[in-house]
Coordinates of C-alpha atoms in Angstrom, one line a residue:
M1 CA 275.6 -45.3 203.7
E2 CA 274.5 -43.0 206.5
D3 CA 273.2 -39.4 206.2
K4 CA 276.0 -36.9 206.2
I5 CA 277.1 -33.4 205.2
I6 CA 280.4 -32.6 203.4
V7 CA 281.6 -29.1 203.8
N8 CA 284.4 -27.8 201.5
T9 CA 285.5 -24.2 201.7
Y10 CA 287.7 -22.4 199.2
S11 CA 288.7 -18.8 199.3
N12 CA 291.0 -16.2 197.9
E13 CA 291.7 -12.7 199.3
I14 CA 288.6 -11.0 197.7
Y15 CA 285.7 -13.4 197.8
S16 CA 284.8 -17.0 198.7
K17 CA 282.5 -19.5 197.1
T18 CA 280.9 -22.1 199.3
E19 CA 279.8 -25.6 198.7
M20 CA 277.7 -27.8 201.0
T21 CA 277.0 -31.4 199.9
L22 CA 274.1 -33.1 201.7
H23 CA 273.8 -36.9 201.5
Y24 CA 270.3 -37.9 202.6
I25 CA 268.7 -41.3 202.5
N26 CA 264.9 -41.7 202.2
K27 CA 264.5 -44.5 204.7
E28 CA 260.7 -44.5 204.4
D29 CA 258.8 -47.1 202.4
E30 CA 257.3 -44.5 200.2
P31 CA 258.4 -41.3 198.4
I32 CA 258.7 -38.2 200.4
E33 CA 259.0 -34.4 199.9
L34 CA 262.2 -33.1 201.5
I35 CA 262.3 -29.4 202.4
I36 CA 265.6 -27.6 203.2
E37 CA 265.3 -24.1 204.6
I38 CA 268.3 -21.7 204.3
P39 CA 268.2 -18.2 205.9
I40 CA 268.5 -15.3 203.6
R41 CA 271.6 -13.4 204.6
A42 CA 272.3 -9.9 203.3
E43 CA 275.9 -10.6 202.3
L44 CA 275.3 -14.1 200.9
I45 CA 274.4 -14.8 197.3
F46 CA 272.7 -18.1 196.4
D47 CA 274.8 -19.1 193.4
S48 CA 273.4 -22.5 192.3
F49 CA 272.7 -26.1 193.2
I50 CA 273.2 -29.6 191.8
A51 CA 271.0 -32.5 192.7
K52 CA 271.8 -36.2 192.0
I53 CA 269.8 -39.4 192.4
K54 CA 271.7 -42.4 191.2
D55 CA 273.0 -41.3 187.7
K56 CA 270.3 -38.7 187.2
I57 CA 271.7 -35.2 187.7
I58 CA 270.1 -31.7 187.5
K59 CA 271.9 -28.4 187.5
S60 CA 270.6 -25.0 188.2
K61 CA 269.9 -22.6 185.4
I62 CA 267.7 -19.5 185.4
V63 CA 265.0 -18.8 182.7
E64 CA 261.8 -16.9 182.8
T65 CA 258.4 -18.5 183.7
E66 CA 255.6 -17.8 186.0
K67 CA 254.4 -21.4 186.4
A68 CA 257.1 -22.9 188.7
E69 CA 254.7 -24.3 191.2
E70 CA 252.5 -25.8 188.5
K71 CA 255.6 -27.4 186.9
Y72 CA 256.6 -28.7 190.2
N73 CA 253.2 -30.2 190.9
D74 CA 253.1 -31.7 187.4
A75 CA 256.5 -33.4 187.9
I76 CA 255.2 -35.0 191.1
A77 CA 252.0 -36.1 189.5
K78 CA 254.0 -37.8 186.7
G79 CA 256.0 -39.7 189.2
N80 CA 259.2 -37.7 188.6
T81 CA 261.3 -35.9 191.2
G82 CA 260.8 -32.2 191.2
V83 CA 263.2 -29.6 192.7
A84 CA 262.2 -26.0 193.3
T85 CA 264.0 -23.1 195.2
T86 CA 262.0 -20.1 196.2
Y87 CA 262.0 -17.2 198.6
N88 CA 259.9 -17.9 201.6
L89 CA 258.9 -14.3 202.3
E90 CA 257.2 -14.9 205.6
E91 CA 260.0 -16.8 207.2
K92 CA 262.7 -14.9 205.3
L93 CA 264.5 -17.9 204.0
Y94 CA 265.2 -19.9 200.8
S95 CA 263.1 -23.0 200.6
V96 CA 264.5 -25.9 198.6
K97 CA 261.9 -28.5 197.9
I98 CA 262.7 -31.9 196.6
G99 CA 259.4 -33.6 195.8
N100 CA 258.8 -37.3 195.3
L101 CA 262.2 -38.5 196.5
P102 CA 262.0 -42.3 195.8
S103 CA 262.0 -44.8 198.7
K104 CA 265.4 -46.0 199.9
E105 CA 267.2 -43.7 197.4
I106 CA 270.1 -41.5 198.2
L107 CA 269.9 -37.8 197.4
E108 CA 273.1 -35.9 196.9
L109 CA 272.5 -32.1 197.0
K110 CA 275.2 -29.6 196.4
C111 CA 274.5 -25.9 197.2
Y112 CA 276.8 -23.1 196.3
F113 CA 277.0 -19.6 197.8
I114 CA 279.3 -16.6 197.2
K115 CA 280.3 -13.7 199.4
F116 CA 283.0 -11.1 199.8
I117 CA 285.8 -11.7 202.3
S118 CA 285.5 -9.3 205.3
L119 CA 288.2 -7.5 207.3
N120 CA 288.4 -8.0 211.0
K121 CA 291.1 -6.4 213.2
G122 CA 293.4 -6.0 210.3
F123 CA 292.9 -9.6 209.1
L124 CA 291.1 -11.0 206.1
C125 CA 288.3 -13.0 207.8
L126 CA 286.7 -16.2 206.6
N127 CA 283.8 -17.2 208.9
I128 CA 283.2 -20.9 209.3
I129 CA 281.1 -22.3 212.2
K130 CA 278.7 -19.4 212.7
D131 CA 276.9 -20.2 209.4
F132 CA 277.1 -24.0 209.7
P133 CA 274.0 -25.9 208.8
K134 CA 272.1 -26.7 212.0
I135 CA 270.2 -29.7 210.8
L136 CA 268.4 -31.3 213.7
N137 CA 268.6 -34.8 212.3
F138 CA 272.4 -34.6 212.1
T139 CA 275.0 -35.0 214.8
P140 CA 278.4 -33.2 214.5
N141 CA 280.2 -36.4 213.8
Q142 CA 278.2 -36.8 210.6
V143 CA 279.8 -33.6 209.2
Q144 CA 283.1 -33.7 207.3
G145 CA 285.0 -31.0 205.5
E146 CA 288.0 -28.8 204.8
V147 CA 289.0 -25.2 204.2
I148 CA 291.4 -24.3 201.4
I149 CA 292.6 -20.7 201.1
E150 CA 294.5 -19.9 197.9
T151 CA 295.7 -16.3 197.4
N152 CA 297.5 -14.2 194.8
S153 CA 300.4 -13.5 197.1
E154 CA 302.0 -15.3 200.1
I155 CA 300.0 -15.9 203.2
T156 CA 302.1 -14.2 205.9
E157 CA 300.0 -14.9 209.0
I158 CA 297.1 -17.1 209.9
A159 CA 295.0 -16.7 213.1
E160 CA 292.2 -19.0 214.3
I161 CA 289.4 -18.1 216.7
D162 CA 289.8 -14.3 217.2
S163 CA 293.6 -14.5 216.8
K164 CA 294.1 -16.7 219.9
K165 CA 296.3 -19.1 217.8
G166 CA 298.6 -17.9 215.1
K167 CA 301.1 -19.2 212.7
F168 CA 303.1 -18.1 209.7
S169 CA 302.8 -19.7 206.3
N170 CA 304.8 -18.0 203.5
E171 CA 302.8 -20.0 201.0
K172 CA 300.1 -19.0 198.6
K173 CA 297.9 -22.0 199.6
T174 CA 296.9 -23.5 203.0
K175 CA 294.5 -26.2 204.0
Y176 CA 292.5 -26.8 207.2
M177 CA 290.5 -30.0 208.1
L178 CA 287.4 -29.0 210.0
N179 CA 286.5 -30.6 213.2
Y180 CA 282.8 -29.7 213.6
E181 CA 282.3 -32.2 216.5
N182 CA 284.5 -30.1 218.7
N183 CA 283.6 -26.7 217.1
E184 CA 287.3 -25.8 217.2
I185 CA 287.3 -23.2 214.5
E186 CA 284.8 -20.4 214.3
K187 CA 286.7 -18.2 211.8
I188 CA 290.0 -18.2 210.0
M189 CA 291.8 -14.8 209.9
F190 CA 294.7 -14.4 207.6
K191 CA 297.0 -11.8 206.1
T192 CA 298.8 -11.8 202.8
K193 CA 302.0 -10.1 201.7
S194 CA 300.2 -7.7 199.3
M195 CA 296.8 -7.3 201.1
S196 CA 297.3 -3.5 201.5
T197 CA 298.2 -3.2 197.8
P198 CA 295.3 -2.2 195.4
L199 CA 294.1 -5.3 193.6
L200 CA 292.0 -5.6 190.4
M201 CA 290.6 -9.1 189.8
S202 CA 288.8 -10.1 186.6
Q203 CA 286.8 -13.0 185.3
Y204 CA 285.5 -13.6 181.8
N205 CA 281.9 -14.8 181.7
P206 CA 281.5 -16.8 178.4
V207 CA 277.8 -17.1 178.8
T208 CA 277.2 -13.3 178.7
N209 CA 280.4 -12.5 176.8
E210 CA 281.4 -10.0 179.4
T211 CA 284.4 -9.4 181.7
N212 CA 283.6 -8.9 185.4
Y213 CA 285.9 -6.9 187.7
I214 CA 286.3 -6.4 191.4
F215 CA 288.7 -3.6 192.5
N216 CA 289.8 -3.8 196.1
I217 CA 291.5 -0.9 197.9
F218 CA 292.9 -0.8 201.4
I219 CA 292.2 2.5 203.2
E220 CA 295.5 3.4 204.8
K221 CA 296.1 5.6 207.8
D222 CA 298.4 8.1 206.0
K223 CA 295.6 9.3 203.8
T224 CA 294.0 11.2 206.7
P225 CA 295.0 14.2 208.9
E226 CA 296.8 13.5 212.2
K227 CA 294.7 13.1 215.3
P228 CA 291.3 14.2 213.9
K229 CA 288.1 14.5 216.0
Y230 CA 285.7 12.5 214.0
P231 CA 282.0 13.3 214.3
C232 CA 279.8 10.2 214.5
L233 CA 276.1 9.2 214.6
F234 CA 275.5 8.0 218.2
I235 CA 272.4 6.0 219.0
L236 CA 272.0 5.8 222.8
I237 CA 269.8 2.9 224.0
I238 CA 268.9 3.2 227.6
D239 CA 267.8 0.3 229.8
Q240 CA 264.7 1.6 231.8
S241 CA 263.5 -1.8 232.9
G242 CA 262.5 -2.5 236.5
S243 CA 265.9 -4.1 237.3
M244 CA 267.5 -0.6 236.7
S245 CA 265.6 1.1 239.6
K246 CA 268.7 1.3 241.8
T247 CA 271.1 2.4 239.1
I248 CA 269.0 4.7 236.8
K249 CA 270.6 7.8 238.4
D250 CA 274.0 6.5 237.6
V251 CA 272.8 5.8 234.0
S252 CA 271.6 9.4 233.8
K253 CA 275.0 10.8 234.9
T254 CA 276.9 8.6 232.5
L255 CA 274.6 9.7 229.6
S256 CA 275.0 13.4 230.5
N257 CA 278.8 13.1 230.4
L258 CA 278.6 11.2 227.1
I259 CA 276.5 13.6 225.1
E260 CA 278.4 16.6 226.4
S261 CA 281.7 14.9 225.2
F262 CA 280.6 14.0 221.6
P263 CA 282.8 15.4 218.8
P264 CA 281.5 18.6 217.1
D265 CA 279.0 18.0 214.3
S266 CA 278.0 14.6 215.6
Y267 CA 274.4 13.4 215.5
Y268 CA 272.7 11.4 218.3
Q269 CA 269.4 9.9 219.3
L270 CA 268.0 8.8 222.7
I271 CA 265.9 5.6 222.9
G272 CA 264.6 4.0 226.1
F273 CA 263.6 0.4 226.4
G274 CA 261.9 -2.1 228.7
S275 CA 259.1 -4.3 227.6
N276 CA 258.9 -2.1 224.5
F277 CA 260.9 1.0 223.5
Q278 CA 260.4 4.8 223.2
K279 CA 262.3 7.2 220.9
Y280 CA 262.9 10.4 222.8
D281 CA 264.1 11.8 219.5
L282 CA 262.1 10.5 216.5
K283 CA 265.2 10.8 214.3
P284 CA 268.9 11.6 215.0
I285 CA 269.6 15.2 215.8
I286 CA 272.8 17.3 215.6
N287 CA 274.6 17.9 218.9
S288 CA 273.9 21.6 219.1
K289 CA 273.9 23.4 222.4
E290 CA 270.2 23.8 222.2
N291 CA 269.5 20.1 221.5
I292 CA 271.9 19.0 224.2
N293 CA 270.2 21.1 226.8
K294 CA 266.8 19.6 225.9
S295 CA 268.3 16.1 226.0
L296 CA 269.8 16.7 229.5
E297 CA 266.3 17.6 230.8
I298 CA 265.0 14.2 229.4
I299 CA 268.0 12.3 230.8
N300 CA 267.6 13.8 234.3
S301 CA 264.0 12.7 234.4
L302 CA 264.5 9.1 233.4
D303 CA 262.8 6.4 235.4
A304 CA 263.1 2.6 235.6
N305 CA 259.5 2.1 234.8
M306 CA 259.3 0.4 231.4
G307 CA 258.7 -3.2 232.6
G308 CA 260.7 -6.0 231.0
T309 CA 264.1 -6.0 229.2
N310 CA 263.4 -6.5 225.5
L311 CA 266.6 -5.1 223.9
S312 CA 265.8 -6.9 220.7
S313 CA 262.9 -4.5 220.0
P314 CA 264.9 -1.3 219.6
I315 CA 267.8 -3.0 217.9
E316 CA 265.6 -4.6 215.3
D317 CA 263.8 -1.3 214.7
I318 CA 267.1 0.5 214.0
L319 CA 268.4 -2.2 211.7
K320 CA 265.2 -3.0 209.9
N321 CA 262.1 -0.8 210.2
S322 CA 263.8 2.5 210.6
Y323 CA 267.0 1.6 208.7
S324 CA 266.7 4.5 206.2
D325 CA 266.7 7.1 209.0
Y326 CA 270.3 6.1 209.8
H327 CA 271.8 4.7 206.6
D328 CA 271.8 7.9 204.6
I329 CA 273.7 9.9 207.3
Q330 CA 277.3 9.9 206.1
L331 CA 278.9 9.5 209.5
S332 CA 280.2 6.3 211.2
K333 CA 277.4 4.7 213.2
Q334 CA 277.8 3.8 216.8
I335 CA 275.1 2.2 218.9
I336 CA 275.7 2.5 222.7
V337 CA 273.6 0.5 225.1
L338 CA 273.6 1.3 228.8
T339 CA 272.3 -1.6 230.9
D340 CA 272.8 -3.9 233.8
G341 CA 273.0 -6.8 231.4
Q342 CA 269.8 -8.4 232.7
I343 CA 268.3 -8.4 229.2
D344 CA 266.2 -10.5 226.8
F345 CA 267.9 -11.0 223.5
G346 CA 267.1 -13.6 220.9
D347 CA 269.5 -15.5 218.6
N348 CA 267.8 -13.9 215.6
T349 CA 268.7 -10.4 216.8
I350 CA 272.3 -11.6 217.3
E351 CA 272.4 -12.7 213.6
L352 CA 270.8 -9.4 212.6
I353 CA 273.6 -7.5 214.4
K354 CA 276.3 -9.6 212.7
L355 CA 274.9 -8.8 209.3
H356 CA 275.2 -5.1 210.0
N357 CA 278.3 -4.9 212.1
N358 CA 280.4 -3.4 209.3
E359 CA 278.1 -0.3 209.3
F360 CA 276.7 -0.2 212.9
K361 CA 279.2 -0.9 215.7
I362 CA 277.5 -1.8 219.0
H363 CA 279.1 -0.9 222.3
L364 CA 277.7 -1.9 225.7
I365 CA 278.2 -0.1 229.0
G366 CA 277.4 -2.2 232.1
I367 CA 276.3 0.0 235.0
D368 CA 275.8 -2.1 238.2
R369 CA 277.9 -3.8 240.7
Y370 CA 276.2 -7.1 239.8
V371 CA 276.1 -6.6 236.1
N372 CA 275.6 -9.6 233.8
K373 CA 279.0 -9.5 232.1
D374 CA 278.4 -12.5 229.7
S375 CA 275.5 -11.0 227.9
I376 CA 277.2 -7.6 227.5
I377 CA 280.4 -9.2 226.2
N378 CA 278.6 -11.5 223.7
I379 CA 276.4 -8.7 222.2
S380 CA 279.4 -6.3 221.8
K381 CA 281.4 -9.0 220.1
A382 CA 278.5 -9.7 217.7
G383 CA 278.3 -5.9 217.0
N384 CA 282.1 -5.6 216.4
G385 CA 282.2 -3.0 219.1
S386 CA 283.5 -2.7 222.7
Y387 CA 282.2 -3.2 226.2
H388 CA 282.8 -1.3 229.4
F389 CA 281.9 -1.7 233.1
I390 CA 281.2 1.3 235.4
N391 CA 281.0 0.8 239.1
D392 CA 281.7 4.3 240.3
V393 CA 280.2 7.4 238.6
S394 CA 281.8 10.0 240.9
D395 CA 284.6 10.5 238.3
L396 CA 283.7 9.4 234.8
K397 CA 286.5 11.3 232.9
N398 CA 288.6 8.2 232.1
E399 CA 285.6 6.0 231.4
I400 CA 284.0 8.5 228.9
F401 CA 287.4 9.0 227.2
E402 CA 287.8 5.2 226.8
I403 CA 284.2 4.8 225.4
L404 CA 284.5 7.6 222.9
N405 CA 288.0 6.5 221.9
A406 CA 286.5 3.1 221.0
C407 CA 283.7 4.8 218.9
T408 CA 285.5 7.7 217.2
K409 CA 287.9 5.7 214.9
D410 CA 289.3 7.4 211.8
Y411 CA 287.1 7.0 208.7
I412 CA 286.4 8.4 205.3
N413 CA 283.1 9.2 203.7
N414 CA 281.4 10.5 200.5
Y415 CA 283.6 8.3 198.4
S416 CA 283.1 7.1 194.8
F417 CA 285.0 5.4 192.0
I418 CA 285.1 6.7 188.4
L419 CA 286.0 4.4 185.5
D420 CA 287.9 5.9 182.5
N421 CA 285.8 4.0 180.0
K422 CA 282.1 3.2 180.2
A423 CA 281.0 -0.1 181.8
N424 CA 277.9 -2.1 181.1
Y425 CA 277.2 -2.1 184.8
E426 CA 278.9 -0.9 188.0
L427 CA 278.3 -1.4 191.7
Q428 CA 279.7 1.3 194.0
P429 CA 280.3 0.5 197.7
I430 CA 277.1 0.2 199.7
N431 CA 278.1 1.7 203.1
K432 CA 278.3 5.5 203.5
T433 CA 281.5 5.4 205.6
T434 CA 284.6 3.2 205.8
Y435 CA 287.1 3.0 208.6
I436 CA 290.8 3.5 208.2
N437 CA 292.5 0.0 207.9
D438 CA 289.4 -1.4 206.3
S439 CA 288.9 -2.0 202.6
L440 CA 286.4 -1.1 199.8
N441 CA 285.2 -3.1 196.8
Y442 CA 284.2 -1.5 193.6
C443 CA 282.7 -3.8 191.0
F444 CA 282.0 -3.3 187.3
I445 CA 281.2 -5.3 184.1
K446 CA 282.6 -4.6 180.6
E447 CA 281.7 -6.1 177.2
D448 CA 283.6 -8.9 175.5
K449 CA 286.8 -10.5 176.8
N450 CA 288.4 -7.3 177.8
E451 CA 292.2 -7.2 177.6
A452 CA 292.7 -3.4 177.8
N453 CA 294.3 -1.4 180.6
I454 CA 292.0 -0.2 183.3
N455 CA 292.2 3.3 184.9
I456 CA 290.2 4.0 188.1
K457 CA 289.9 7.3 190.0
F458 CA 289.0 7.2 193.7
N459 CA 287.5 10.3 195.3
W460 CA 286.8 10.6 199.0
E461 CA 286.4 13.0 201.9
N462 CA 288.0 13.1 205.3
L463 CA 286.8 15.8 207.8
N464 CA 285.3 17.7 204.8
E465 CA 288.7 17.7 203.0
K466 CA 288.5 16.3 199.5
F467 CA 291.0 13.8 198.1
Q468 CA 291.6 12.0 194.8
K469 CA 293.9 9.2 193.7
E470 CA 294.2 7.5 190.3
Y471 CA 295.1 3.8 189.8
E472 CA 296.2 2.4 186.5
F473 CA 296.3 -1.3 185.9
K474 CA 298.1 -2.7 182.8
S475 CA 296.5 -5.8 181.3
D476 CA 299.2 -8.1 182.7
E477 CA 298.8 -6.6 186.2
I478 CA 295.1 -7.6 186.5
L479 CA 294.6 -10.8 188.4
K480 CA 292.7 -13.0 186.0
I481 CA 290.8 -16.0 187.3
K482 CA 289.3 -19.0 185.5
D483 CA 286.4 -18.2 183.2
G484 CA 283.1 -18.5 184.9
E485 CA 280.0 -16.8 186.3
E486 CA 281.0 -16.3 190.0
L487 CA 281.9 -12.6 189.8
S488 CA 278.9 -11.6 187.8
K489 CA 276.6 -13.5 190.2
L490 CA 278.2 -11.8 193.1
I491 CA 277.9 -8.3 191.6
I492 CA 274.3 -8.7 190.4
G493 CA 273.2 -10.6 193.4
L494 CA 274.3 -7.9 195.8
S495 CA 272.6 -5.3 193.6
F496 CA 269.4 -7.2 194.2
K497 CA 270.0 -7.4 197.9
Y498 CA 270.6 -3.7 198.3
N499 CA 267.8 -2.5 196.0
I500 CA 270.2 -1.0 193.4
I501 CA 268.4 -3.1 190.8
N502 CA 264.9 -2.6 192.3
T503 CA 262.0 -2.9 189.8
E504 CA 260.4 -6.2 189.2
K505 CA 261.1 -6.2 185.5
E506 CA 264.8 -5.2 186.0
Q507 CA 265.2 -8.0 188.5
I508 CA 263.6 -10.6 186.3
D509 CA 265.7 -9.5 183.3
F510 CA 269.0 -9.4 185.2
S511 CA 268.1 -12.7 186.9
K512 CA 267.7 -14.4 183.6
K513 CA 270.8 -12.9 182.0
Y514 CA 273.2 -13.5 184.9
Q515 CA 271.6 -16.7 186.4
V516 CA 271.1 -15.1 189.8
L517 CA 268.1 -16.0 192.0
S518 CA 266.0 -12.9 192.8
K519 CA 262.9 -12.3 195.0
Y520 CA 260.8 -12.6 191.8
T521 CA 262.2 -15.8 190.5
T522 CA 262.2 -19.5 191.3
L523 CA 264.6 -22.3 190.6
F524 CA 262.9 -25.4 189.1
A525 CA 264.1 -28.8 187.9
E526 CA 262.6 -32.2 187.1
I527 CA 264.4 -35.6 187.2
E528 CA 262.7 -38.2 185.1
N529 CA 262.7 -41.3 187.3
D530 CA 262.2 -43.8 184.4
T531 CA 265.5 -43.2 182.5
P532 CA 268.9 -41.7 183.4
I533 CA 268.7 -38.1 182.2
T534 CA 270.4 -34.8 182.9
N535 CA 268.1 -31.8 183.1
E536 CA 268.9 -28.2 183.8
I537 CA 267.1 -26.4 186.6
K538 CA 265.0 -23.6 185.3
V539 CA 264.3 -20.5 187.2
F540 CA 260.6 -19.4 186.9
E541 CA 259.2 -16.0 187.7
D542 CA 257.5 -16.3 191.1
K543 CA 254.4 -14.0 191.0
R544 CA 253.5 -14.9 194.5
S545 CA 256.3 -12.7 195.8
K546 CA 255.1 -9.6 193.9
D547 CA 252.8 -8.3 196.7
N548 CA 255.1 -9.3 199.6
A549 CA 258.5 -8.4 198.3
L550 CA 261.4 -8.4 200.8
N551 CA 262.7 -5.0 201.8
P552 CA 266.4 -5.1 200.5
H553 CA 267.5 -2.8 203.3
I554 CA 266.2 -5.3 205.9
P555 CA 268.8 -8.1 206.6
Q556 CA 267.1 -11.5 206.2
Y557 CA 267.4 -14.2 208.8
S558 CA 265.3 -17.0 210.4
S559 CA 265.1 -19.4 213.2
L560 CA 265.0 -23.2 212.8
G561 CA 261.6 -24.7 212.0
N562 CA 260.2 -28.1 213.0
I563 CA 261.3 -31.3 211.4
G564 CA 258.8 -34.0 210.6
K565 CA 258.8 -37.2 208.7
S566 CA 259.8 -35.7 205.4
Y567 CA 261.2 -32.3 206.5
I568 CA 264.7 -31.1 207.2
N569 CA 265.3 -27.5 208.2
N570 CA 268.9 -26.2 208.3
H571 CA 271.1 -23.2 208.4
L572 CA 273.7 -23.4 205.6
I573 CA 277.4 -22.7 206.0
L574 CA 279.3 -20.6 203.4
L575 CA 281.3 -23.1 201.4
N576 CA 283.7 -22.0 198.8
Y577 CA 284.3 -23.1 195.3
K578 CA 288.0 -23.3 194.3
L579 CA 289.0 -20.1 192.6

């Protein structure tokens, strides 16, 4: 048997659960420690894993302890196989250690992850290749897998690879075999007959004796006034590197036209970059006449004197270090980069942009006759934004209209959901704004195996006008899925990620109750190598993370590490458990 990965993806129209099965053979003449590193992604919840050596199986289960590392080392010392999953805080990844893997034995490791399905261009979007495990020891022909999408209503349209190929299904279930060798499918985008209809899904969790709910609502166009002028938060990032010396005046003219054309009550910020970056406005400012006049003075004095072309630096500052300066502004957030495209931009920053592209749209304006179009197009696609090329700045009216039209899409803000009866726990939407033709998820947990009707009120604002709509679901109208822990793990796991459950004690308590890995806990298991035995993985409190806790507002990602004799480093695909 050769080393291989099996990838099986299952999804419905609300969320997906992902399974990756890794088959690894220890070909050495002695036991090894195998390390698998999985980047921590903001939208991805590590559900569980199962490890198998011969007929010895361990399953993940979370309980409290602060001696995980000691237990792991004790297992190795006794000649047993130990398994531990922790947060690697420095590298921002999950580290799965399998210690004392016997010589010539085959390890089968199944990892499960859960995430919400996103919306993209009016389609429900299931990403495939972009989160695929990049294991350096493996070649694409060693990867097998399939995608199964099973929905509540008929699938009316399926589009692969940014809608370049499409077909109609009229079925509730469809299957794809994945060809990873040719990288044929990056994402599967699909529509269902009832995707614009409010949907309430429930799952009973027999472990906690609670019913978990996800309410999904599609934000329709007719809920907003006609042809509004939507204010936005505009973050203008200006390339002032040496390569811009011949075009910096064109950049200044384009910038001046832009800020003078912003919708009323918008906020904006000017940031220049080269080898490093400079904030001309420490925080976003409103587009008052006084502020615009001061900004025009700055714009007209810009020089191409900032050295290199490190665009990653200001982008990472916006999305990580200074995130709170922008997140709390309840306007749609648009990053506009003006550049010639000759920029340095790392893969890690691309991943960071992808994690935030539901909240921050990134648009690029190429200003130069010899602009590097490829880099501009690739970054704008990662940022779910637009790209534009300007060769002549003598008349910018049409170009400015096109740029702002791409930015100022209809949206709602200041929204909330109100439940008629008290819930044990609720998770309101994370983002402050949502675009029309997008969707919102509201999650809550109720006691017992709830069979009652559910009433939900939805309040929102649009151009400072307030709206309310009430939704009533009778018990037989609620989509009930098979009993399990998936929904509760998704709800609580996202609450950890976004700092809604934020104290150490709360995270430990919720982690134990709902079996969700947190930054303060560690998964541990031990396989006794002398007799066939099934043990459960225990989650131990990881005190090492106390002083170096991850900022939940900072999206987590990492690059590949090195692989030695007993190490495998990989990025893990989202694989979905059948719902």
